[in-house]
Amino acid sequence: MASRFETATLTGAVRFFLKAPGIIRQMRRAPGAHGVALRARVLRRTFLTLSAWEDRDALYRFARSEPHRSSSRAAAAHMRESVFTHWTVPAGELPIGWAEAERRLAEQKTGR
């Protein structure tokens, strides 16, 4: 899974950035998580995540758990745009690179 978040303001970006380490720690400990990475472009107000999960159920369980659930709801007020994309790959093809994640996010945004 890859995601791209763009905040509406620099203040929103700083808030997102300050919450990120706790959420990343939570993701790394979540059942079914195989890996996670964050690319933070704070001054551009843009954040990318790349994560690998056992299955979508594991991802959705994580998304509904605290503190992610409360943090994502609070962050929504500061978001300009959010894009998500999911795909399946064999475990032997992990880790996925940022170029592939960004390509898939761009396709998702344009609807290709």
Short mmCIF file of N, CA and C in Angstrom, two decimals:
data_model
loop_
_atom_site.label_atom_id
_atom_site.label_comp_id
_atom_site.label_asym_id
_atom_site.label_seq_id
_atom_site.Cartn_x
_atom_site.Cartn_y
_atom_site.Cartn_z
N MET A 1 0.84 -1.17 0.00
CA MET A 1 0.00 0.00 0.00
C MET A 1 0.89 1.23 0.00
N ALA A 2 0.45 2.26 -0.71
CA ALA A 2 1.14 3.54 -0.69
C ALA A 2 0.09 4.62 -0.49
N SER A 3 0.51 5.68 0.17
CA SER A 3 -0.39 6.82 0.36
C SER A 3 0.39 8.11 0.19
N ARG A 4 -0.35 9.13 -0.21
CA ARG A 4 0.22 10.47 -0.36
C ARG A 4 -0.73 11.44 0.31
N PHE A 5 -0.19 12.23 1.23
CA PHE A 5 -0.97 13.23 1.95
C PHE A 5 -0.38 14.60 1.68
N GLU A 6 -1.23 15.55 1.38
CA GLU A 6 -0.79 16.93 1.25
C GLU A 6 -1.64 17.77 2.19
N THR A 7 -0.97 18.49 3.09
CA THR A 7 -1.70 19.33 4.03
C THR A 7 -2.00 20.67 3.39
N ALA A 8 -3.03 21.33 3.89
CA ALA A 8 -3.43 22.63 3.36
C ALA A 8 -2.50 23.74 3.83
N THR A 9 -1.87 23.56 4.98
CA THR A 9 -1.02 24.60 5.54
C THR A 9 0.28 24.00 6.06
N LEU A 10 1.26 24.85 6.24
CA LEU A 10 2.52 24.41 6.83
C LEU A 10 2.32 23.98 8.28
N THR A 11 1.43 24.65 9.00
CA THR A 11 1.12 24.24 10.38
C THR A 11 0.57 22.82 10.39
N GLY A 12 -0.30 22.50 9.46
CA GLY A 12 -0.83 21.15 9.35
C GLY A 12 0.27 20.15 9.06
N ALA A 13 1.23 20.54 8.22
CA ALA A 13 2.35 19.65 7.90
C ALA A 13 3.20 19.39 9.14
N VAL A 14 3.46 20.41 9.91
CA VAL A 14 4.25 20.24 11.14
C VAL A 14 3.51 19.32 12.10
N ARG A 15 2.22 19.49 12.26
CA ARG A 15 1.43 18.62 13.13
C ARG A 15 1.49 17.17 12.65
N PHE A 16 1.33 16.98 11.34
CA PHE A 16 1.41 15.64 10.76
C PHE A 16 2.78 15.03 11.05
N PHE A 17 3.82 15.80 10.82
CA PHE A 17 5.20 15.34 11.02
C PHE A 17 5.46 14.95 12.47
N LEU A 18 4.94 15.71 13.40
CA LEU A 18 5.15 15.42 14.81
C LEU A 18 4.42 14.17 15.28
N LYS A 19 3.30 13.85 14.66
CA LYS A 19 2.55 12.63 14.99
C LYS A 19 3.13 11.38 14.32
N ALA A 20 3.84 11.58 13.22
CA ALA A 20 4.30 10.45 12.39
C ALA A 20 5.14 9.41 13.13
N PRO A 21 6.12 9.77 13.96
CA PRO A 21 6.94 8.73 14.60
C PRO A 21 6.12 7.74 15.43
N GLY A 22 5.14 8.23 16.16
CA GLY A 22 4.30 7.34 16.96
C GLY A 22 3.48 6.39 16.10
N ILE A 23 2.96 6.91 15.00
CA ILE A 23 2.16 6.07 14.09
C ILE A 23 3.05 5.05 13.40
N ILE A 24 4.25 5.44 13.01
CA ILE A 24 5.19 4.50 12.38
C ILE A 24 5.53 3.38 13.37
N ARG A 25 5.79 3.74 14.62
CA ARG A 25 6.06 2.70 15.63
C ARG A 25 4.88 1.76 15.77
N GLN A 26 3.67 2.32 15.80
CA GLN A 26 2.47 1.49 15.89
C GLN A 26 2.37 0.55 14.70
N MET A 27 2.64 1.06 13.50
CA MET A 27 2.57 0.22 12.30
C MET A 27 3.57 -0.92 12.37
N ARG A 28 4.79 -0.63 12.79
CA ARG A 28 5.83 -1.66 12.84
C ARG A 28 5.48 -2.78 13.80
N ARG A 29 4.68 -2.49 14.81
CA ARG A 29 4.29 -3.49 15.81
C ARG A 29 2.96 -4.16 15.48
N ALA A 30 2.26 -3.66 14.48
CA ALA A 30 0.92 -4.17 14.16
C ALA A 30 0.99 -5.58 13.60
N PRO A 31 0.09 -6.45 14.07
CA PRO A 31 0.01 -7.80 13.51
C PRO A 31 -0.25 -7.73 12.00
N GLY A 32 0.52 -8.48 11.24
CA GLY A 32 0.35 -8.54 9.79
C GLY A 32 1.14 -7.51 9.01
N ALA A 33 1.85 -6.61 9.71
CA ALA A 33 2.68 -5.62 9.02
C ALA A 33 4.03 -6.22 8.69
N HIS A 34 4.49 -6.01 7.46
CA HIS A 34 5.79 -6.52 7.03
C HIS A 34 6.83 -5.43 6.86
N GLY A 35 6.40 -4.18 6.83
CA GLY A 35 7.33 -3.08 6.69
C GLY A 35 6.60 -1.78 6.42
N VAL A 36 7.26 -0.69 6.77
CA VAL A 36 6.67 0.63 6.57
C VAL A 36 7.78 1.65 6.42
N ALA A 37 7.53 2.63 5.58
CA ALA A 37 8.47 3.73 5.40
C ALA A 37 7.68 5.02 5.20
N LEU A 38 8.30 6.12 5.59
CA LEU A 38 7.70 7.44 5.44
C LEU A 38 8.68 8.33 4.72
N ARG A 39 8.19 9.07 3.76
CA ARG A 39 8.98 10.11 3.09
C ARG A 39 8.27 11.43 3.39
N ALA A 40 8.93 12.25 4.21
CA ALA A 40 8.33 13.52 4.66
C ALA A 40 8.97 14.68 3.93
N ARG A 41 8.15 15.45 3.26
CA ARG A 41 8.57 16.68 2.60
C ARG A 41 7.81 17.81 3.27
N VAL A 42 8.24 18.13 4.48
CA VAL A 42 7.47 19.03 5.34
C VAL A 42 7.26 20.41 4.70
N LEU A 43 8.31 20.99 4.16
CA LEU A 43 8.16 22.33 3.57
C LEU A 43 7.27 22.32 2.34
N ARG A 44 7.17 21.18 1.68
CA ARG A 44 6.23 21.05 0.54
C ARG A 44 4.85 20.62 1.01
N ARG A 45 4.73 20.33 2.32
CA ARG A 45 3.47 19.90 2.94
C ARG A 45 3.00 18.55 2.42
N THR A 46 3.94 17.70 2.02
CA THR A 46 3.61 16.42 1.40
C THR A 46 4.28 15.27 2.14
N PHE A 47 3.54 14.20 2.33
CA PHE A 47 4.03 13.01 3.01
C PHE A 47 3.63 11.78 2.22
N LEU A 48 4.56 10.87 2.06
CA LEU A 48 4.29 9.60 1.38
C LEU A 48 4.53 8.47 2.37
N THR A 49 3.67 7.48 2.33
CA THR A 49 3.91 6.27 3.11
C THR A 49 3.94 5.09 2.16
N LEU A 50 4.69 4.10 2.54
CA LEU A 50 4.79 2.86 1.79
C LEU A 50 4.80 1.76 2.83
N SER A 51 3.87 0.84 2.72
CA SER A 51 3.80 -0.23 3.71
C SER A 51 3.40 -1.55 3.04
N ALA A 52 3.84 -2.63 3.67
CA ALA A 52 3.50 -3.98 3.19
C ALA A 52 2.76 -4.70 4.31
N TRP A 53 1.66 -5.33 3.94
CA TRP A 53 0.78 -6.01 4.90
C TRP A 53 0.50 -7.43 4.46
N GLU A 54 0.25 -8.28 5.42
CA GLU A 54 -0.10 -9.68 5.15
C GLU A 54 -1.33 -9.75 4.24
N ASP A 55 -2.31 -8.91 4.54
CA ASP A 55 -3.54 -8.82 3.74
C ASP A 55 -4.27 -7.53 4.11
N ARG A 56 -5.33 -7.25 3.40
CA ARG A 56 -6.08 -6.01 3.65
C ARG A 56 -6.72 -6.00 5.02
N ASP A 57 -7.12 -7.16 5.52
CA ASP A 57 -7.72 -7.21 6.85
C ASP A 57 -6.74 -6.70 7.90
N ALA A 58 -5.46 -7.08 7.80
CA ALA A 58 -4.45 -6.60 8.75
C ALA A 58 -4.31 -5.08 8.65
N LEU A 59 -4.30 -4.57 7.44
CA LEU A 59 -4.20 -3.12 7.23
C LEU A 59 -5.41 -2.42 7.84
N TYR A 60 -6.60 -2.92 7.60
CA TYR A 60 -7.81 -2.28 8.10
C TYR A 60 -7.91 -2.37 9.62
N ARG A 61 -7.45 -3.48 10.21
CA ARG A 61 -7.42 -3.58 11.68
C ARG A 61 -6.51 -2.49 12.24
N PHE A 62 -5.34 -2.33 11.62
CA PHE A 62 -4.43 -1.28 12.06
C PHE A 62 -5.09 0.09 11.93
N ALA A 63 -5.71 0.37 10.80
CA ALA A 63 -6.30 1.68 10.55
C ALA A 63 -7.38 2.04 11.56
N ARG A 64 -8.07 1.01 12.07
CA ARG A 64 -9.13 1.25 13.06
C ARG A 64 -8.61 1.30 14.49
N SER A 65 -7.34 1.00 14.70
CA SER A 65 -6.80 0.94 16.06
C SER A 65 -6.24 2.30 16.49
N GLU A 66 -6.14 2.46 17.78
CA GLU A 66 -5.58 3.69 18.35
C GLU A 66 -4.08 3.55 18.51
N PRO A 67 -3.31 4.60 18.31
CA PRO A 67 -3.71 6.00 18.12
C PRO A 67 -3.96 6.40 16.67
N HIS A 68 -3.76 5.47 15.70
CA HIS A 68 -3.93 5.84 14.30
C HIS A 68 -5.32 6.40 14.02
N ARG A 69 -6.33 5.75 14.53
CA ARG A 69 -7.71 6.18 14.24
C ARG A 69 -7.94 7.64 14.63
N SER A 70 -7.61 7.99 15.86
CA SER A 70 -7.81 9.37 16.33
C SER A 70 -6.91 10.35 15.58
N SER A 71 -5.67 9.96 15.34
CA SER A 71 -4.73 10.84 14.64
C SER A 71 -5.18 11.11 13.22
N SER A 72 -5.68 10.09 12.52
CA SER A 72 -6.11 10.31 11.14
C SER A 72 -7.35 11.19 11.08
N ARG A 73 -8.23 11.03 12.05
CA ARG A 73 -9.42 11.89 12.08
C ARG A 73 -9.03 13.34 12.35
N ALA A 74 -8.10 13.56 13.27
CA ALA A 74 -7.65 14.92 13.58
C ALA A 74 -6.91 15.52 12.38
N ALA A 75 -6.12 14.72 11.69
CA ALA A 75 -5.34 15.21 10.56
C ALA A 75 -6.24 15.58 9.38
N ALA A 76 -7.38 14.94 9.26
CA ALA A 76 -8.28 15.20 8.13
C ALA A 76 -8.66 16.67 8.03
N ALA A 77 -8.73 17.35 9.15
CA ALA A 77 -9.09 18.77 9.14
C ALA A 77 -8.01 19.63 8.50
N HIS A 78 -6.79 19.10 8.39
CA HIS A 78 -5.66 19.86 7.85
C HIS A 78 -5.26 19.40 6.45
N MET A 79 -5.98 18.42 5.89
CA MET A 79 -5.58 17.85 4.61
C MET A 79 -6.14 18.61 3.44
N ARG A 80 -5.29 18.77 2.45
CA ARG A 80 -5.74 19.32 1.16
C ARG A 80 -6.11 18.16 0.25
N GLU A 81 -5.30 17.10 0.32
CA GLU A 81 -5.52 15.96 -0.57
C GLU A 81 -4.93 14.70 0.05
N SER A 82 -5.60 13.58 -0.18
CA SER A 82 -5.09 12.27 0.22
C SER A 82 -5.34 11.30 -0.92
N VAL A 83 -4.33 10.50 -1.23
CA VAL A 83 -4.44 9.49 -2.29
C VAL A 83 -3.91 8.18 -1.73
N PHE A 84 -4.61 7.08 -2.01
CA PHE A 84 -4.21 5.76 -1.54
C PHE A 84 -4.21 4.79 -2.72
N THR A 85 -3.29 3.85 -2.70
CA THR A 85 -3.30 2.79 -3.70
C THR A 85 -2.85 1.49 -3.05
N HIS A 86 -3.47 0.40 -3.49
CA HIS A 86 -3.16 -0.92 -2.96
C HIS A 86 -2.84 -1.85 -4.12
N TRP A 87 -1.92 -2.75 -3.91
CA TRP A 87 -1.64 -3.78 -4.91
C TRP A 87 -1.01 -4.97 -4.21
N THR A 88 -0.98 -6.08 -4.89
CA THR A 88 -0.47 -7.32 -4.32
C THR A 88 0.81 -7.72 -5.05
N VAL A 89 1.81 -8.10 -4.26
CA VAL A 89 3.07 -8.61 -4.81
C VAL A 89 3.52 -9.80 -3.99
N PRO A 90 4.25 -10.74 -4.60
CA PRO A 90 4.82 -11.84 -3.82
C PRO A 90 5.83 -11.31 -2.80
N ALA A 91 5.92 -11.96 -1.67
CA ALA A 91 6.83 -11.53 -0.61
C ALA A 91 8.26 -11.40 -1.10
N GLY A 92 8.67 -12.22 -2.05
CA GLY A 92 10.02 -12.17 -2.57
C GLY A 92 10.34 -10.89 -3.34
N GLU A 93 9.31 -10.13 -3.72
CA GLU A 93 9.52 -8.87 -4.44
C GLU A 93 9.61 -7.66 -3.50
N LEU A 94 9.52 -7.91 -2.20
CA LEU A 94 9.64 -6.83 -1.23
C LEU A 94 11.11 -6.60 -0.92
N PRO A 95 11.53 -5.40 -0.62
CA PRO A 95 10.71 -4.20 -0.50
C PRO A 95 10.46 -3.54 -1.86
N ILE A 96 9.38 -2.82 -1.93
CA ILE A 96 9.03 -2.03 -3.12
C ILE A 96 9.75 -0.70 -3.00
N GLY A 97 10.21 -0.16 -4.10
CA GLY A 97 10.92 1.12 -4.09
C GLY A 97 9.98 2.30 -4.17
N TRP A 98 10.51 3.47 -3.81
CA TRP A 98 9.72 4.69 -3.85
C TRP A 98 9.27 5.05 -5.26
N ALA A 99 10.09 4.78 -6.25
CA ALA A 99 9.71 5.12 -7.63
C ALA A 99 8.43 4.39 -8.03
N GLU A 100 8.34 3.11 -7.68
CA GLU A 100 7.15 2.32 -7.99
C GLU A 100 5.94 2.85 -7.22
N ALA A 101 6.12 3.17 -5.96
CA ALA A 101 5.02 3.69 -5.15
C ALA A 101 4.51 5.02 -5.72
N GLU A 102 5.43 5.91 -6.06
CA GLU A 102 5.02 7.20 -6.60
C GLU A 102 4.34 7.06 -7.96
N ARG A 103 4.80 6.13 -8.77
CA ARG A 103 4.15 5.87 -10.07
C ARG A 103 2.71 5.41 -9.86
N ARG A 104 2.53 4.48 -8.95
CA ARG A 104 1.18 3.97 -8.68
C ARG A 104 0.26 5.04 -8.07
N LEU A 105 0.81 5.88 -7.21
CA LEU A 105 0.01 6.97 -6.64
C LEU A 105 -0.40 7.96 -7.72
N ALA A 106 0.49 8.27 -8.63
CA ALA A 106 0.18 9.19 -9.73
C ALA A 106 -0.93 8.59 -10.61
N GLU A 107 -0.85 7.29 -10.88
CA GLU A 107 -1.89 6.63 -11.66
C GLU A 107 -3.24 6.67 -10.94
N GLN A 108 -3.21 6.44 -9.64
CA GLN A 108 -4.44 6.44 -8.85
C GLN A 108 -5.07 7.83 -8.88
N LYS A 109 -4.24 8.84 -8.78
CA LYS A 109 -4.75 10.23 -8.75
C LYS A 109 -5.39 10.61 -10.07
N THR A 110 -4.79 10.16 -11.19
CA THR A 110 -5.32 10.51 -12.49
C THR A 110 -6.40 9.55 -12.97
N GLY A 111 -6.59 8.45 -12.23
CA GLY A 111 -7.64 7.49 -12.58
C GLY A 111 -7.27 6.54 -13.70
N ARG A 112 -6.00 6.37 -13.96
CA ARG A 112 -5.58 5.45 -15.04
C ARG A 112 -5.72 4.02 -14.62
#
